[in-house]
XYZ file of C-alpha atoms in Angstrom:
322
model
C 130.216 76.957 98.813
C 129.806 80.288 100.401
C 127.841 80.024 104.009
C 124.612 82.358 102.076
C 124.407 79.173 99.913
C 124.966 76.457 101.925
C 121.923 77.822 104.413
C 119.981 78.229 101.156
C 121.014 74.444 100.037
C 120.329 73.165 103.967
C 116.855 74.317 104.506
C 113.951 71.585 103.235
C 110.990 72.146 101.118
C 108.361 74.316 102.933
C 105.676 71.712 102.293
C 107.361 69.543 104.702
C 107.638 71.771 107.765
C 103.975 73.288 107.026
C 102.737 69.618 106.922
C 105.073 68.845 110.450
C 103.607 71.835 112.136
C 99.913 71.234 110.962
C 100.508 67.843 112.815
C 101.475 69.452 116.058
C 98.523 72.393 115.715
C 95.977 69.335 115.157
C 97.810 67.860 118.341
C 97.365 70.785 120.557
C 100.636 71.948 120.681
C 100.163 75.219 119.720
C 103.179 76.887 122.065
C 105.640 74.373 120.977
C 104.475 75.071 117.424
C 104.445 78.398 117.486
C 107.727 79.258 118.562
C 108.862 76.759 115.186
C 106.163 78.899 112.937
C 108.507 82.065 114.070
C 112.489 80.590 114.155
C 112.257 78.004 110.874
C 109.974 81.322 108.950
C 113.308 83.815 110.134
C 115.352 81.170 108.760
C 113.482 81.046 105.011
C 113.597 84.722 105.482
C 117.337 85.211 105.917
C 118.284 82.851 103.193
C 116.056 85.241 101.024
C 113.406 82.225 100.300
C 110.323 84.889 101.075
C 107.934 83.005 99.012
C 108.280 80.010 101.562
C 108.275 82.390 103.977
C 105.315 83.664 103.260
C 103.612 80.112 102.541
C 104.419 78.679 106.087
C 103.142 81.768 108.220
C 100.113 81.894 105.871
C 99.371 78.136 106.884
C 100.431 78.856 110.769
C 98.103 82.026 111.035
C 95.585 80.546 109.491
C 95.667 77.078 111.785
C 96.065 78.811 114.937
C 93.388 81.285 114.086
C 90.854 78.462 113.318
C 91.704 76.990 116.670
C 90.918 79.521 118.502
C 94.646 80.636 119.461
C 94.049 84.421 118.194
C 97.059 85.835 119.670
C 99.350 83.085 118.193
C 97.922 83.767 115.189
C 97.882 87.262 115.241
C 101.374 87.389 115.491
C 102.228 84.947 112.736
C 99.816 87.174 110.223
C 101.990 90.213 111.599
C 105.116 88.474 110.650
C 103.510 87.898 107.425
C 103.386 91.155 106.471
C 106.604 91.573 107.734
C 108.165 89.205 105.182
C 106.262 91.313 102.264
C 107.964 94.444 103.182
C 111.645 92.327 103.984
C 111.302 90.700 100.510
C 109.579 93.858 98.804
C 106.982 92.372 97.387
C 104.978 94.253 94.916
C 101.159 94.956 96.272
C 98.842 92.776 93.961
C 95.923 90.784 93.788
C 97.324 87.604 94.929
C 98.921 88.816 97.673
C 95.503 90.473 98.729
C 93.803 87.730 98.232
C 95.903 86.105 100.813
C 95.695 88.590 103.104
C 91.881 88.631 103.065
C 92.461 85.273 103.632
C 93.572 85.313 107.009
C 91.391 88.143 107.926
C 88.264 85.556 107.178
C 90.038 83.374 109.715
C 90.036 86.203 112.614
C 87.306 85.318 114.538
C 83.803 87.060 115.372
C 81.712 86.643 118.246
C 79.506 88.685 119.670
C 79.281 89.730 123.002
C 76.649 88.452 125.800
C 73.674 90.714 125.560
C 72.102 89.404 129.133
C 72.484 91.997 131.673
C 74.885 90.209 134.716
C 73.270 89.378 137.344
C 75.322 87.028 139.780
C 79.143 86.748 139.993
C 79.410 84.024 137.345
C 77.488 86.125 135.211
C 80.100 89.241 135.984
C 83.089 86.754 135.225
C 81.759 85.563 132.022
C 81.349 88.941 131.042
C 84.290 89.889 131.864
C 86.198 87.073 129.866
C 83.924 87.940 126.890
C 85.460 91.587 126.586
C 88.848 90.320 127.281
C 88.799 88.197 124.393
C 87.209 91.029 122.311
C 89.973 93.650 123.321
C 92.384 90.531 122.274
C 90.767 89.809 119.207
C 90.516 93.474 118.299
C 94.148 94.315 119.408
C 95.508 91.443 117.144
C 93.965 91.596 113.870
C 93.895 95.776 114.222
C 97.898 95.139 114.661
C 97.703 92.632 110.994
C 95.460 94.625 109.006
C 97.161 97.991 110.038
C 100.734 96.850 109.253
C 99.115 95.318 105.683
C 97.940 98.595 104.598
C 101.167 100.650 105.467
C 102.711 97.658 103.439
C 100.092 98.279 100.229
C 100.983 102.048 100.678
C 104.676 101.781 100.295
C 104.657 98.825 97.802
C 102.065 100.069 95.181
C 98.638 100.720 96.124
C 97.193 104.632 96.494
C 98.548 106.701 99.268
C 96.099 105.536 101.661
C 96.732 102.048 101.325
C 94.811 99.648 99.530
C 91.053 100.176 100.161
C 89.708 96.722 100.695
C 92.093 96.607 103.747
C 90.590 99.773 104.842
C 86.616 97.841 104.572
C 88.025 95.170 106.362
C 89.116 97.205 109.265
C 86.398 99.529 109.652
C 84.490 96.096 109.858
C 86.273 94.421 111.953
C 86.464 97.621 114.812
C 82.412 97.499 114.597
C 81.854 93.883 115.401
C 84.506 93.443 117.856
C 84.874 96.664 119.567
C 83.561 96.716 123.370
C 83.467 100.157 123.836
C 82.918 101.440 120.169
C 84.964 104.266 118.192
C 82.418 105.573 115.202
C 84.907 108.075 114.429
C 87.710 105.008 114.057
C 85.451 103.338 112.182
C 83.952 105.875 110.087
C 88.168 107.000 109.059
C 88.594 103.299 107.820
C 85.521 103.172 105.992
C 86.272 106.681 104.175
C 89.190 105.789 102.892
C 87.399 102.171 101.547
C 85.771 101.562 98.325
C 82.115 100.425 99.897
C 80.003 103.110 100.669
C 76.832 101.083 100.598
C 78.602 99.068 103.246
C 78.880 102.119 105.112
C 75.894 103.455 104.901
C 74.431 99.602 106.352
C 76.922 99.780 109.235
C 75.214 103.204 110.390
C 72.004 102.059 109.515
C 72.918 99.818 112.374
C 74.584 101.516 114.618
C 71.542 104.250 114.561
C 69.329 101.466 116.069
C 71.493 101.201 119.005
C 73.007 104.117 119.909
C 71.971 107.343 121.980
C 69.308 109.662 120.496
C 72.053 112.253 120.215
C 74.849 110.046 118.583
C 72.863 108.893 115.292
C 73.322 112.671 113.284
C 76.583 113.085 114.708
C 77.714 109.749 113.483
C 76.610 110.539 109.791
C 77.801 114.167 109.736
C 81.060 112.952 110.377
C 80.875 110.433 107.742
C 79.603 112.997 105.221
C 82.314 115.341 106.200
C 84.958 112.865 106.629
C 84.592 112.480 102.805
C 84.203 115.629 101.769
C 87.642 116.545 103.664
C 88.983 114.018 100.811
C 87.528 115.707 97.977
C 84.996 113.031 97.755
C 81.569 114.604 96.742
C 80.539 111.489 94.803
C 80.774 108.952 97.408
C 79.252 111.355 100.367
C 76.508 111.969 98.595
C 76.248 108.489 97.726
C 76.024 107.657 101.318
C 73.275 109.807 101.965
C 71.270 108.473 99.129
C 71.704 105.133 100.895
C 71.049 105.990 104.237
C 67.710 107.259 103.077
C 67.184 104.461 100.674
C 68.066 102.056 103.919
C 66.418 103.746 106.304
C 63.137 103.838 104.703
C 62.631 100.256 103.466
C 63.222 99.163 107.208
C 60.305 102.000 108.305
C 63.114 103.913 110.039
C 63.671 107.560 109.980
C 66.765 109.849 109.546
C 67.853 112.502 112.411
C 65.416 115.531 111.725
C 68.138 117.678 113.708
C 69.800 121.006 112.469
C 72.869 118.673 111.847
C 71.525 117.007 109.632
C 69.774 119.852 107.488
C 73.067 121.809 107.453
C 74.671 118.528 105.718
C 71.693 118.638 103.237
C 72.410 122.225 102.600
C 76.357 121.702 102.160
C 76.092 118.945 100.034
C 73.925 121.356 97.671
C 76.007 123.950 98.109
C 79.478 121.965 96.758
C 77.371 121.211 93.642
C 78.359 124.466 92.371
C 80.390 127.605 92.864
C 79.219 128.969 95.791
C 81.739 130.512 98.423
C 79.077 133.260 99.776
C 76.478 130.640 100.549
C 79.210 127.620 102.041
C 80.384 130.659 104.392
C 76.961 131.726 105.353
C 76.086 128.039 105.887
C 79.067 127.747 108.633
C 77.363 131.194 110.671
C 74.250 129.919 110.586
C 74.215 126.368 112.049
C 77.616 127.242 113.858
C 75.410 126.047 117.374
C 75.154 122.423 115.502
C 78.875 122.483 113.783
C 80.402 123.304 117.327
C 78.702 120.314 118.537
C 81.930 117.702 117.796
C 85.091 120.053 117.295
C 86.745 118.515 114.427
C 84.440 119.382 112.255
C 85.132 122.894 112.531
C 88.620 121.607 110.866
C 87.041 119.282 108.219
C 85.126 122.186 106.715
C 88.280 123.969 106.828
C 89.853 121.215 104.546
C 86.771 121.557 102.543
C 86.130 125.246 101.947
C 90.622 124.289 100.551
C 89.564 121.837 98.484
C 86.506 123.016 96.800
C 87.093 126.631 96.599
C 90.476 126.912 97.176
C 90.228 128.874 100.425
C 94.024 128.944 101.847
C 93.763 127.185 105.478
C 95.477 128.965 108.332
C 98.578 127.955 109.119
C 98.051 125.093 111.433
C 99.928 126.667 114.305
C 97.999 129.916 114.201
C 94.858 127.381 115.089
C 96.242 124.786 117.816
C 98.928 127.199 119.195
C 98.323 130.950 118.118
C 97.038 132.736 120.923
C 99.839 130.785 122.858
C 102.259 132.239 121.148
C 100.741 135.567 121.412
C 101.100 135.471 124.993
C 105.041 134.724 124.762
């Protein structure tokens, strides 16, 4: 028997070292476990059993997760991604399914609102956005590493966009010092606009005064830049929809009237008027640089403008010194 077979023949069902390992999780050993999770998972791995594989780091991830042990379990949903790309599994429902699984599992708490007063208070707080950072860190790390995986093994370019949802989700809640512009990529390249348009319905009630039309110009645009006219004007309809059954208002800023006037203006063929909209509120555009760049990538793919070579723009006038 060659040694590839005998190490196939040698290793047990996976049933029995998922049910052994639950025992020691339940016990408290979650070290002693762990470090099994990872060396008996390499083994199904090498022997080319990636369906086992993939059934005992499932269970592992998922156990440590529940017990709070988030960067055991982190790590374990890592490695299961890792055995989808060793064994080159095809993307698919199922193995979605799974990995929304163990996203459920990550967990979600929110921070202390109380303002600290005393040292304990300080510490507390201070523990509170360590975990968060952890938390955020380790599922980022799983969800990040699942949609490269969907990319290469079937899904659209971007990677499947239910992982994207979950991400963009996941960086609101948890973040302690929050990335809109994170968030807002993730959520672009999702299938759940409505979603969106909740989560900055949301984060409008708690930002800065000057952060609400900023945050949903860059959503509109971020779309756009993708060619997506449907969804970003979807979002809009939302956001007013949303903000005026909970007796809010939308940003009455220049911002926000030159995305009214752009998403007009894309409805038809109208160079002229999309360049003349650009001069005009340039004062409110200039306001966050990259949309200068985003309208770039629209006026390319809606009219077919040619964009600069990308070097004339970040480098150019260096050059022209040389």
């Amino acid at each position: 028997m060659s040694r590839e077979k005998l190490r196939r023949a040698i290793l047990p069902p996976v049933q029995e070292n998922i049910t052994k390992l639950e025992k020691s999780i339940n016990e408290g050993n979650f070290y002693g476990a762990q470090q099994m999770y990872k060396s008996i998972s390499a083994r199904y791995v090498s022997a080319e059993r990636y369906s086992e594989a993939l059934d005992l780091l499932e269970s592992g991830a998922c156990l440590q997760l529940k017990h709070g042990q988030v960067t055991c379990g982190a790590e374990l949903a890592v490695l299961f991604v890792d055995a989808l790309v060793k064994g080159k599994i095809p993307y698919g429902k199922d193995i979605l399914d799974r990995v929304r699984k163990i996203y459920n599992v990550f967990p979600k708490v929110p921070l202390p609102s109380n303002v600290a007063e005393d040292d304990d208070d300080v510490r507390e707080l201070n523990e509170a956005l360590g975990a968060a950072k952890t938390r955020l860190e380790g599922c980022s790390s799983f969800i990040r590493a699942a949609i490269k995986w969907s990319a290469e093994f079937g899904a659209s370019r971007n990677g499947d966009p239910q992982l994207h949802v979950m991400m963009a989700e996941y960086i609101y809640s948890e973040s302690t010092e929050l990335n809109m512009a994170k968030v807002s990529y993730h959520f672009v390249r999702g299938n759940d606009p409505k979603k969106f348009a909740s989560t900055l319905v949301n984060f409008m009630s708690k930002c800065y005064p000057d952060e609400d039309d900023l945050a949903i110009a860059r959503a509109v645009l971020m779309y756009l830049s993708m060619g997506n006219l449907r969804d970003a004007n979807y979002l809009m309809d939302e956001l007013k929809r949303l903000v005026g059954s909970q007796e809010l208002e939308l940003p009455e800023t220049d911002l926000i009237q030159f995305i009214t006037f752009l998403l007009l203006t894309l409805e038809r063929d109208a160079l002229p008027l999309f360049n003349m909209l650009r001069v005009n509120y340039k004062s409110s555009i200039d306001r966050e640089p990259a949309f200068n760049e985003m309208l770039d990538e629209i006026a390319e793919k809606f009219y077919g403008v040619q964009r600069r070579n990308p070097l004339q723009g970040i480098f150019g006038d260096l050059f022209k010194m040389m």
